[in-house]
XYZ file of C-alpha atoms in Angstrom:
342
model
C -13.602 -58.092 -80.873
C -13.568 -60.693 -78.055
C -10.725 -58.937 -76.387
C -12.212 -55.509 -76.691
C -15.374 -56.819 -75.213
C -13.621 -58.351 -72.092
C -11.710 -55.155 -71.764
C -14.726 -53.046 -71.770
C -16.393 -55.391 -69.187
C -13.599 -55.324 -66.744
C -13.415 -51.403 -67.079
C -17.082 -51.333 -66.324
C -16.439 -53.611 -63.374
C -13.635 -51.446 -62.033
C -15.899 -48.455 -62.396
C -18.410 -50.136 -60.177
C -15.526 -51.133 -57.516
C -14.402 -47.305 -57.471
C -17.817 -45.995 -57.011
C -18.811 -48.422 -54.462
C -15.491 -47.998 -52.525
C -16.491 -44.204 -52.499
C -20.211 -44.679 -51.563
C -19.477 -47.602 -49.066
C -23.015 -49.063 -49.822
C -25.540 -48.599 -52.663
C -28.388 -49.979 -54.685
C -28.275 -51.199 -58.314
C -30.185 -47.948 -59.470
C -27.774 -45.869 -57.401
C -24.735 -47.560 -59.049
C -26.226 -47.296 -62.489
C -26.621 -43.307 -61.956
C -23.040 -43.003 -60.623
C -21.453 -45.202 -63.359
C -23.518 -44.170 -66.419
C -24.207 -47.896 -66.881
C -27.565 -49.565 -67.327
C -29.312 -51.261 -64.538
C -28.853 -54.660 -66.431
C -25.188 -54.159 -66.897
C -24.797 -53.231 -63.283
C -26.775 -56.203 -62.005
C -24.595 -58.702 -64.142
C -21.346 -57.283 -62.976
C -22.751 -57.096 -59.241
C -23.216 -60.938 -59.399
C -19.760 -61.682 -60.347
C -18.352 -59.282 -57.723
C -20.533 -60.839 -55.076
C -19.538 -64.236 -56.156
C -15.723 -63.768 -55.782
C -16.298 -61.820 -52.372
C -15.469 -58.254 -53.462
C -18.880 -56.932 -52.585
C -21.242 -58.156 -50.006
C -25.161 -58.077 -50.143
C -26.452 -55.816 -47.601
C -29.979 -55.029 -46.466
C -33.136 -54.612 -48.521
C -34.166 -50.872 -48.287
C -37.630 -49.284 -49.237
C -37.945 -47.822 -52.775
C -40.446 -45.129 -53.749
C -43.659 -47.302 -53.816
C -41.831 -50.304 -55.709
C -40.264 -53.480 -54.533
C -37.520 -53.093 -51.892
C -33.918 -52.382 -53.277
C -30.959 -54.651 -52.536
C -28.140 -52.772 -51.220
C -24.507 -53.848 -51.958
C -21.682 -53.217 -49.697
C -17.915 -52.557 -50.415
C -15.825 -55.370 -48.721
C -12.701 -53.550 -47.559
C -11.437 -56.897 -46.140
C -11.464 -58.588 -49.574
C -7.577 -58.072 -49.744
C -4.922 -56.932 -47.426
C -1.534 -55.341 -48.276
C 1.359 -56.054 -45.900
C 3.646 -53.099 -45.361
C 7.180 -52.984 -43.888
C 9.024 -49.703 -43.622
C 11.752 -48.567 -41.443
C 13.703 -45.399 -40.668
C 16.156 -44.148 -38.089
C 14.807 -43.200 -34.648
C 16.975 -42.504 -31.506
C 20.062 -43.484 -33.560
C 18.532 -46.880 -34.048
C 16.927 -48.873 -36.814
C 13.014 -48.769 -36.265
C 10.999 -51.186 -38.345
C 7.293 -51.047 -38.505
C 4.896 -53.598 -40.044
C 1.330 -52.564 -40.962
C -1.457 -54.774 -42.443
C -4.035 -52.624 -44.463
C -7.372 -53.181 -45.930
C -8.793 -51.800 -49.406
C -9.716 -48.513 -47.604
C -6.320 -47.966 -46.267
C -7.260 -48.744 -42.846
C -4.666 -50.403 -40.507
C -5.969 -53.651 -39.068
C -2.625 -54.765 -37.654
C 0.468 -52.958 -36.436
C 3.902 -54.066 -35.082
C 7.258 -52.280 -34.544
C 10.649 -53.234 -33.238
C 14.085 -51.899 -33.016
C 16.744 -53.956 -35.179
C 20.339 -53.907 -34.443
C 20.938 -55.375 -37.963
C 18.695 -55.823 -40.878
C 19.265 -59.069 -42.660
C 17.575 -61.101 -45.444
C 15.362 -62.992 -43.153
C 14.806 -60.319 -40.646
C 11.110 -60.152 -41.091
C 10.069 -63.733 -41.228
C 9.299 -63.866 -37.643
C 6.530 -61.288 -38.368
C 5.540 -62.545 -41.856
C 5.042 -65.967 -41.027
C 2.352 -65.313 -38.421
C 0.730 -62.676 -40.659
C 0.408 -64.822 -43.612
C -0.936 -67.705 -41.362
C -3.511 -65.274 -39.974
C -4.782 -63.863 -43.277
C -3.741 -66.493 -45.807
C -4.581 -65.707 -49.591
C -6.253 -62.491 -48.370
C -2.717 -60.978 -47.945
C -2.237 -60.015 -51.501
C 1.395 -58.659 -51.473
C 4.326 -57.283 -49.315
C 5.598 -53.512 -49.909
C 8.829 -52.723 -48.286
C 9.873 -49.180 -47.695
C 13.595 -48.998 -46.877
C 16.639 -46.982 -47.448
C 18.198 -47.564 -50.873
C 17.374 -48.679 -54.264
C 15.946 -51.873 -56.126
C 16.111 -52.431 -60.025
C 14.613 -55.448 -61.421
C 14.698 -57.502 -58.232
C 18.207 -56.284 -57.347
C 18.884 -54.307 -54.398
C 21.708 -52.017 -55.587
C 22.333 -49.670 -52.843
C 21.251 -49.808 -49.311
C 22.171 -48.504 -45.855
C 21.732 -52.077 -44.774
C 24.706 -53.923 -46.531
C 23.351 -57.420 -45.695
C 20.313 -57.105 -48.121
C 22.267 -55.720 -51.135
C 21.933 -58.107 -54.166
C 19.071 -60.305 -55.356
C 18.514 -62.613 -52.421
C 16.318 -60.218 -50.365
C 13.610 -59.999 -52.897
C 13.768 -63.654 -54.071
C 13.371 -64.750 -50.654
C 10.034 -63.060 -49.874
C 8.614 -63.904 -53.246
C 9.420 -67.560 -53.053
C 8.610 -67.682 -49.255
C 5.326 -66.071 -49.385
C 4.253 -66.617 -53.130
C 3.045 -62.937 -53.408
C 4.105 -59.847 -55.389
C 6.771 -57.977 -53.656
C 7.672 -54.251 -54.329
C 10.319 -52.042 -52.880
C 10.136 -48.407 -52.404
C 13.085 -46.068 -51.352
C 12.235 -44.464 -48.017
C 12.607 -40.787 -48.798
C 10.753 -41.451 -52.019
C 7.731 -42.757 -49.940
C 8.042 -39.983 -47.404
C 7.959 -37.078 -50.233
C 4.996 -39.034 -51.747
C 3.157 -39.067 -48.579
C 3.791 -35.452 -47.865
C 2.745 -34.566 -51.494
C -0.547 -36.716 -51.299
C -2.245 -34.555 -48.806
C -0.036 -31.568 -47.395
C 0.972 -29.368 -50.306
C -0.473 -26.426 -51.688
C -2.549 -27.128 -54.891
C -0.468 -25.226 -57.186
C 2.760 -26.820 -56.209
C 3.982 -29.546 -58.596
C 7.593 -29.803 -58.122
C 9.101 -30.591 -54.703
C 12.240 -32.121 -53.223
C 12.465 -33.807 -49.875
C 15.755 -34.307 -47.972
C 16.026 -36.680 -45.137
C 19.070 -36.558 -42.817
C 18.847 -39.622 -40.487
C 22.401 -38.728 -39.027
C 23.726 -42.408 -38.751
C 23.526 -42.827 -42.503
C 24.219 -40.528 -45.109
C 21.196 -38.335 -46.445
C 18.732 -39.063 -49.332
C 16.233 -37.121 -51.527
C 13.093 -37.688 -52.949
C 12.026 -35.698 -56.114
C 8.518 -35.050 -57.355
C 8.262 -33.547 -60.942
C 4.954 -32.486 -62.188
C 3.304 -34.715 -59.532
C 5.375 -37.850 -60.248
C 8.230 -39.330 -58.273
C 11.365 -39.035 -60.391
C 13.691 -41.939 -59.895
C 16.317 -41.270 -62.694
C 18.258 -44.258 -64.661
C 18.786 -47.190 -62.372
C 16.610 -45.479 -59.729
C 19.560 -43.546 -58.751
C 17.996 -40.043 -58.526
C 18.208 -38.842 -54.855
C 21.382 -40.906 -53.867
C 23.010 -37.660 -52.851
C 25.746 -39.005 -50.686
C 28.287 -38.699 -53.491
C 27.600 -34.972 -53.945
C 30.563 -33.016 -52.543
C 29.925 -30.774 -49.776
C 31.959 -28.934 -47.112
C 31.895 -31.761 -44.528
C 31.408 -35.258 -45.650
C 28.044 -36.883 -44.082
C 30.287 -39.416 -42.159
C 32.073 -36.500 -40.335
C 29.687 -34.020 -40.025
C 28.807 -32.974 -36.494
C 24.960 -32.466 -36.540
C 25.372 -30.188 -33.345
C 27.688 -27.797 -34.890
C 25.404 -24.965 -36.569
C 28.249 -23.872 -38.805
C 28.992 -27.246 -40.195
C 25.379 -28.017 -40.773
C 24.617 -24.840 -42.699
C 27.812 -25.157 -44.876
C 26.981 -28.685 -45.923
C 23.291 -28.692 -46.171
C 23.392 -25.091 -47.669
C 25.680 -26.294 -50.509
C 23.338 -29.382 -51.195
C 20.142 -27.060 -51.352
C 21.928 -24.980 -53.981
C 22.765 -27.724 -56.326
C 19.218 -28.901 -56.005
C 17.943 -25.240 -56.587
C 20.164 -24.751 -59.538
C 19.369 -27.933 -61.312
C 15.653 -28.442 -60.520
C 14.509 -25.411 -59.196
C 11.578 -26.840 -56.951
C 8.562 -25.010 -55.657
C 9.887 -25.975 -52.280
C 12.205 -28.203 -50.082
C 10.827 -30.342 -47.452
C 13.747 -31.122 -44.924
C 13.237 -33.982 -42.446
C 15.528 -34.377 -39.366
C 15.823 -33.846 -35.676
C 18.603 -31.058 -35.556
C 16.796 -28.092 -36.929
C 17.441 -25.420 -34.399
C 16.392 -21.653 -35.244
C 19.941 -20.838 -35.593
C 20.399 -23.446 -38.339
C 17.161 -22.436 -40.147
C 17.963 -18.994 -40.234
C 21.767 -19.457 -41.184
C 20.529 -21.712 -44.122
C 18.187 -19.166 -45.517
C 20.650 -16.520 -45.333
C 23.498 -18.504 -46.653
C 21.426 -19.664 -49.734
C 20.145 -16.161 -50.260
C 23.712 -14.866 -50.391
C 25.019 -17.468 -52.682
C 21.958 -17.480 -55.078
C 22.100 -13.458 -55.141
C 18.278 -13.178 -55.222
C 17.942 -15.020 -58.513
C 16.184 -17.838 -56.980
C 13.907 -17.799 -53.846
C 14.385 -21.046 -51.994
C 11.469 -21.980 -49.773
C 12.029 -24.444 -47.109
C 9.821 -26.256 -45.014
C 11.281 -27.947 -41.924
C 9.282 -31.007 -41.016
C 9.219 -33.380 -37.935
C 6.562 -35.516 -39.245
C 8.732 -37.980 -41.156
C 6.932 -41.122 -39.684
C 3.377 -39.587 -40.561
C 4.343 -38.851 -44.030
C 6.328 -42.018 -44.538
C 3.357 -44.151 -43.379
C 0.999 -42.352 -45.605
C 3.366 -42.731 -48.690
C 3.473 -46.361 -48.093
C -0.341 -46.678 -47.606
C -0.978 -44.734 -50.894
C 1.665 -47.009 -52.832
C 0.095 -50.077 -51.221
C -3.405 -49.227 -52.257
C -2.532 -48.425 -55.619
C -0.653 -51.734 -56.187
C -3.420 -53.621 -54.382
C -6.011 -52.303 -56.691
C -3.725 -53.054 -59.718
C -3.498 -56.647 -58.676
C -7.361 -57.152 -58.206
C -7.759 -55.682 -61.606
C -5.185 -57.931 -63.043
C -6.740 -60.891 -61.376
C -10.248 -59.881 -62.779
C -8.738 -59.843 -66.265
C -8.848 -56.015 -66.821
C -5.403 -55.992 -68.304
C -6.502 -57.989 -71.623
C -4.117 -57.649 -74.471
C -5.610 -57.370 -78.139
């Protein structure tokens, strides 16, 4: 019974968090109306949220002939997430750091080209960030090419970070949770979050960085599909006409042949609503060649819809911010005791 009561209390508290985040500021009666809770319950929970700093007291505003009402303000700077994500640009490794607040607003940004990515490559940034933000920096989210399973980097374009040392280093050094997301999974998640037609539930994103083998991100029924060992999307081993190490991205015939075969495989196995293709080599000849080659191969039995995007950076950042906010809110709920076992 006690666990049930505690769980209900934390669920109600999180309801207030969500509504106040949407509203920005509100009075107790306004929150009661939005949450369906009594003013007495709202008052009690607000006291706790104000005490721990999640919510701030605002101005007292006039009410309809009664006593002035206290406004309460969502504290977007209660916690921060630190995001580090990287991709290839100008045939180099471009890494960006973002610090975001609880509204997903970027409060600090850095970027740098790295000739080589190693286990401790990001300490020069993070030591300063954690010195500046202290305990408000709630966790670190990495968005990098490759896969992570139970703290082990299993596959990665940066061979020096493969193994357990990478995740262990950042967890032990900064004493915060650390999560790792595959780059194209984050990209396609960002695209899905705000740019697709409402009726589309299944999409495949393909990223061709040139200097590394391509990767795929798969969304099925609105959720990222990672497969066993998070291996889904590691497409470099799928046999195609020209290996990715040898492919001349300036040769239209080679690109159409290899990319076309890859699209045919995914069409036959997953039949997504559409593909989003990221790269910097999509000429009109390649686009039309791919469409014709796929149409001929599938003989009209399946219509492949292709979207050629040059917005990888925007989608990648949006995906990482969405992921980071979700994890940050989970952390706050856990600290508040919402995850009560009974």
